[in-house]
Short mmCIF file of C-alpha atoms in Angstrom, two decimals:
data_model
loop_
_atom_site.label_atom_id
_atom_site.label_comp_id
_atom_site.label_asym_id
_atom_site.label_seq_id
_atom_site.Cartn_x
_atom_site.Cartn_y
_atom_site.Cartn_z
CA MET L 1 11.38 23.30 -6.62
CA ASN L 2 10.83 19.55 -6.36
CA LYS L 3 7.53 18.57 -4.77
CA ILE L 4 7.37 16.60 -1.48
CA THR L 5 5.78 13.14 -2.35
CA LEU L 6 3.21 11.49 -0.08
CA SER L 7 2.35 8.12 -0.20
CA TYR L 8 0.19 5.89 1.82
CA SER L 9 3.45 4.14 3.44
CA THR L 10 5.09 7.59 4.07
CA ILE L 11 1.81 8.92 5.71
CA THR L 12 1.46 5.91 7.88
CA ASN L 13 4.93 5.16 8.79
CA CYS L 14 6.42 8.67 8.91
CA LEU L 15 3.80 11.33 9.41
CA GLN L 16 1.86 10.27 12.39
CA THR L 17 2.35 12.01 15.59
CA LYS L 18 3.83 8.77 17.11
CA ASN L 19 6.42 8.37 14.54
CA SER L 20 7.03 11.74 12.79
CA HIS L 21 10.93 11.24 13.44
CA ASN L 22 10.92 8.91 10.66
CA PHE L 23 10.18 11.58 8.05
CA VAL L 24 13.61 12.99 8.94
CA ASN L 25 14.76 9.37 8.20
CA LYS L 26 12.90 9.36 5.03
CA ARG L 27 14.28 12.74 3.81
CA ALA L 28 17.97 11.71 4.82
CA GLY L 29 17.44 8.79 2.44
CA MET L 30 17.81 5.98 5.18
CA LYS L 31 16.76 2.60 3.96
CA VAL L 32 13.85 0.41 5.54
CA PRO L 33 15.45 -2.88 6.37
CA ASP L 34 14.36 -5.93 4.48
CA ASN L 35 12.74 -8.66 6.42
CA GLU L 36 11.27 -12.20 5.76
CA PHE L 37 7.76 -10.68 6.24
CA PHE L 38 8.27 -8.30 3.04
CA ARG L 39 10.07 -10.83 0.92
CA LYS L 40 7.16 -13.46 1.53
CA GLY L 41 4.72 -10.83 0.81
CA HIS L 42 6.39 -10.09 -2.50
CA GLU L 43 6.30 -13.63 -3.20
CA ILE L 44 2.67 -13.92 -2.76
CA GLU L 45 1.89 -11.14 -4.74
CA LYS L 46 3.68 -12.47 -7.51
CA ILE L 47 1.76 -15.64 -7.37
CA ILE L 48 -1.63 -14.13 -7.26
CA SER L 49 -0.53 -11.44 -9.90
CA ASP L 50 0.60 -14.11 -12.35
CA HIS L 51 -2.88 -15.85 -11.93
CA VAL L 52 -4.97 -13.03 -12.47
CA SER L 53 -2.98 -11.75 -15.39
CA GLY L 54 -3.05 -15.19 -17.02
CA LYS L 55 0.52 -15.69 -16.97
CA GLN L 56 0.69 -18.62 -14.74
CA LEU L 57 -2.71 -20.15 -13.29
CA HIS L 58 -2.47 -21.67 -10.09
CA GLU L 59 -4.74 -24.54 -9.00
CA ASN L 60 -5.67 -23.07 -5.55
CA LEU L 61 -6.87 -19.96 -7.15
CA ALA L 62 -9.23 -21.25 -9.73
CA HIS L 63 -12.15 -19.69 -7.77
CA ILE L 64 -10.66 -16.28 -8.54
CA LYS L 65 -12.18 -15.33 -12.05
CA HIS L 66 -11.06 -11.54 -12.11
CA VAL L 67 -8.84 -10.45 -14.75
CA PHE L 68 -6.11 -7.87 -14.55
CA PRO L 69 -4.05 -7.64 -17.91
CA ILE L 70 -1.74 -5.21 -16.24
CA VAL L 71 0.15 -6.15 -12.93
CA GLN L 72 3.53 -4.99 -11.48
CA GLU L 73 6.18 -6.96 -13.25
CA GLU L 74 8.96 -5.00 -11.81
CA ASP L 75 9.68 -2.74 -8.83
CA PHE L 76 7.56 0.46 -9.29
CA ASP L 77 6.34 -0.67 -12.65
CA PRO L 78 5.64 2.58 -14.48
CA ARG L 79 2.32 1.01 -15.79
CA CYS L 80 1.06 0.84 -12.22
CA LYS L 81 2.04 4.03 -10.75
CA ARG L 82 0.79 7.55 -10.93
CA PHE L 83 1.68 10.87 -9.44
CA VAL L 84 -1.11 13.39 -8.65
CA ASP L 85 -0.45 17.10 -7.56
CA ILE L 86 -2.16 18.08 -4.34
CA ASN L 87 -0.87 21.67 -4.50
CA ASP L 88 2.21 23.53 -5.63
CA LYS L 89 4.37 21.92 -3.03
CA TYR L 90 3.02 18.35 -2.50
CA GLN L 91 2.02 15.25 -4.73
CA LEU L 92 0.50 11.91 -4.04
CA PHE L 93 2.17 8.72 -5.18
CA ALA L 94 0.08 5.63 -5.81
CA LEU L 95 1.32 2.29 -6.80
CA LEU L 96 -1.30 -0.30 -7.80
CA ASP L 97 -0.81 -4.08 -7.67
CA GLY L 98 -2.64 -4.20 -10.90
CA HIS L 99 -5.58 -2.71 -12.75
CA ASN L 100 -7.86 -3.40 -15.66
CA PRO L 101 -8.74 -0.20 -17.63
CA ASP L 102 -11.63 -2.13 -19.46
CA THR L 103 -13.60 -2.97 -16.27
CA LYS L 104 -12.35 0.24 -14.55
CA THR L 105 -11.05 -1.79 -11.51
CA PHE L 106 -7.75 -1.67 -9.57
CA LEU L 107 -6.37 -4.55 -7.77
CA GLU L 108 -4.66 -4.84 -4.16
CA VAL L 109 -3.05 -8.23 -2.90
CA LYS L 110 -2.87 -8.56 0.82
CA SER L 111 -1.11 -11.52 2.68
CA ALA L 112 -0.77 -12.45 6.32
CA ASN L 113 0.54 -14.97 8.47
CA SER L 114 -2.47 -16.32 10.37
CA LYS L 115 -5.55 -14.07 9.56
CA MET L 116 -6.65 -12.76 6.10
CA TRP L 117 -7.89 -9.12 5.56
CA SER L 118 -11.57 -8.72 6.18
CA LEU L 119 -13.93 -6.83 3.96
CA GLY L 120 -14.26 -4.13 6.68
CA LYS L 121 -10.54 -3.57 6.90
CA TRP L 122 -10.09 -3.04 3.20
CA LEU L 123 -13.17 -0.70 3.19
CA SER L 124 -11.86 1.50 5.87
CA SER L 125 -8.23 1.49 4.63
CA TYR L 126 -6.72 4.77 3.73
CA GLN L 127 -4.68 3.07 1.12
CA ARG L 128 -7.75 2.14 -0.90
CA LYS L 129 -9.10 5.66 -0.38
CA LEU L 130 -5.93 7.29 -1.70
CA TYR L 131 -5.92 5.00 -4.67
CA VAL L 132 -9.58 6.14 -5.38
CA LEU L 133 -8.59 9.64 -5.34
CA ALA L 134 -5.44 9.00 -7.60
CA TYR L 135 -7.42 6.84 -10.15
CA PRO L 136 -10.90 8.46 -10.44
CA GLU L 137 -11.50 6.89 -13.69
CA TYR L 138 -11.56 3.36 -11.76
CA THR L 139 -14.98 2.62 -10.34
CA ASN L 140 -14.28 -0.33 -8.16
CA SER L 141 -11.47 -2.05 -6.38
CA ILE L 142 -10.74 -5.71 -5.86
CA ILE L 143 -8.66 -7.11 -2.89
CA ILE L 144 -7.33 -10.54 -2.96
CA THR L 145 -6.04 -11.64 0.61
CA ALA L 146 -4.40 -14.93 1.21
CA LEU L 147 -2.35 -16.61 3.89
CA MET L 148 1.52 -16.61 3.17
CA ASP L 149 1.60 -20.33 3.45
CA THR L 150 0.51 -21.43 0.31
CA GLU L 151 0.20 -25.14 1.37
CA LYS L 152 -2.90 -23.79 3.50
CA TRP L 153 -4.48 -22.43 0.47
CA LYS L 154 -5.83 -25.98 -0.30
CA TYR L 155 -8.25 -25.54 2.72
CA GLU L 156 -8.23 -22.05 3.48
CA GLN L 157 -8.84 -20.25 0.06
CA PRO L 158 -7.60 -16.75 -0.53
CA LYS L 159 -10.60 -14.32 -0.35
CA VAL L 160 -11.82 -11.81 -2.98
CA TYR L 161 -13.55 -8.68 -2.04
CA LYS L 162 -15.05 -5.97 -4.42
CA ILE L 163 -15.74 -2.48 -3.24
CA PRO L 164 -17.06 0.30 -5.21
CA SER L 165 -15.38 3.68 -5.12
CA THR L 166 -17.20 6.49 -3.90
CA GLU L 167 -16.88 10.41 -3.35
CA GLN L 168 -16.54 9.92 0.37
CA ASP L 169 -13.59 7.92 -0.21
CA LYS L 170 -12.05 10.89 -1.82
CA ILE L 171 -13.06 13.16 0.89
CA ASP L 172 -11.57 11.00 3.39
CA ALA L 173 -8.25 10.83 1.35
CA ILE L 174 -7.85 14.43 1.07
CA LYS L 175 -8.37 14.79 4.95
CA PHE L 176 -5.75 12.00 5.31
CA LEU L 177 -3.39 13.97 3.12
CA THR L 178 -4.19 17.29 4.79
CA ASP L 179 -3.42 15.79 8.25
CA ALA L 180 -0.05 14.65 7.04
CA ILE L 181 0.74 17.97 5.52
CA THR L 182 0.01 19.65 8.76
CA VAL L 183 2.60 17.56 10.59
CA ILE L 184 4.99 18.51 7.90
CA GLU L 185 4.13 22.32 8.05
CA SER L 186 4.47 22.33 12.01
CA LYS L 187 8.18 21.24 11.69
CA ASP L 188 7.83 19.06 14.61
CA PHE L 189 9.55 15.91 13.81
CA THR L 190 9.97 14.36 17.35
CA GLY L 191 7.09 12.07 17.35
CA GLY L 192 8.26 8.77 18.68
CA LEU L 193 11.32 10.08 20.31
CA THR L 194 12.28 10.07 24.12
CA GLU L 195 14.72 12.84 24.87
CA GLY L 196 15.84 12.77 21.19
CA LYS L 197 16.23 9.15 21.11
CA CYS L 198 14.20 6.32 19.22
CA LEU L 199 13.60 3.57 21.65
CA ASP L 200 11.16 1.83 19.53
CA SER L 201 12.04 -1.78 18.97
CA PHE L 202 9.38 -1.77 16.06
CA CYS L 203 10.71 1.45 14.39
CA TYR L 204 10.05 1.44 10.76
CA TYR L 205 13.66 2.12 9.95
CA GLY L 206 14.89 -0.37 12.52
CA VAL L 207 18.79 -0.30 13.01
CA ASN L 208 18.98 2.32 10.24
CA CYS L 209 17.16 4.90 12.18
CA MET L 210 19.33 8.02 12.61
CA PHE L 211 17.86 8.52 16.30
CA LYS L 212 18.92 5.11 17.62
#
């Protein structure tokens, strides 16, 4: 039997009580609509990844001295992804933006339109905690957060935060996974529906939602 794969994105967008109908969308193979925010985010990730890997340095990132020889160079780069068994039915999927086995550090790049990520937001992020669980050999994470408008980098530099991984991160990640599995096992995928219809204009699957 093929295992059910859980990722941070799946749990956040499809396995909360407010949006569990999206798990049906996911299992049915519905596509998440592309948008300008996602496209621009990928562009920023590539610029920063090229810089930290040494492939192409950027003048407004000169203050970033961290080195990551392994970064995503293609979608779902096999060098940056990992599947971890949870039990005989479920597995965790983790996809890093980059990592450095020598320094035992993994990388996450976050971009934003107007307000960069704070240290506290990354510290509490379940995405980070899941990655700590999936990569127990890595002792630290680095987040590089930047505005999407690269012209603003000249006077509002991208920020860099380093956070050590802890055993509590793993405990929190396991709880996050367990809660998601509980939603699946309940077989109640009506979260976010009104009389069987999705009326949410911000639905993760947008116009492709089966319940529109």
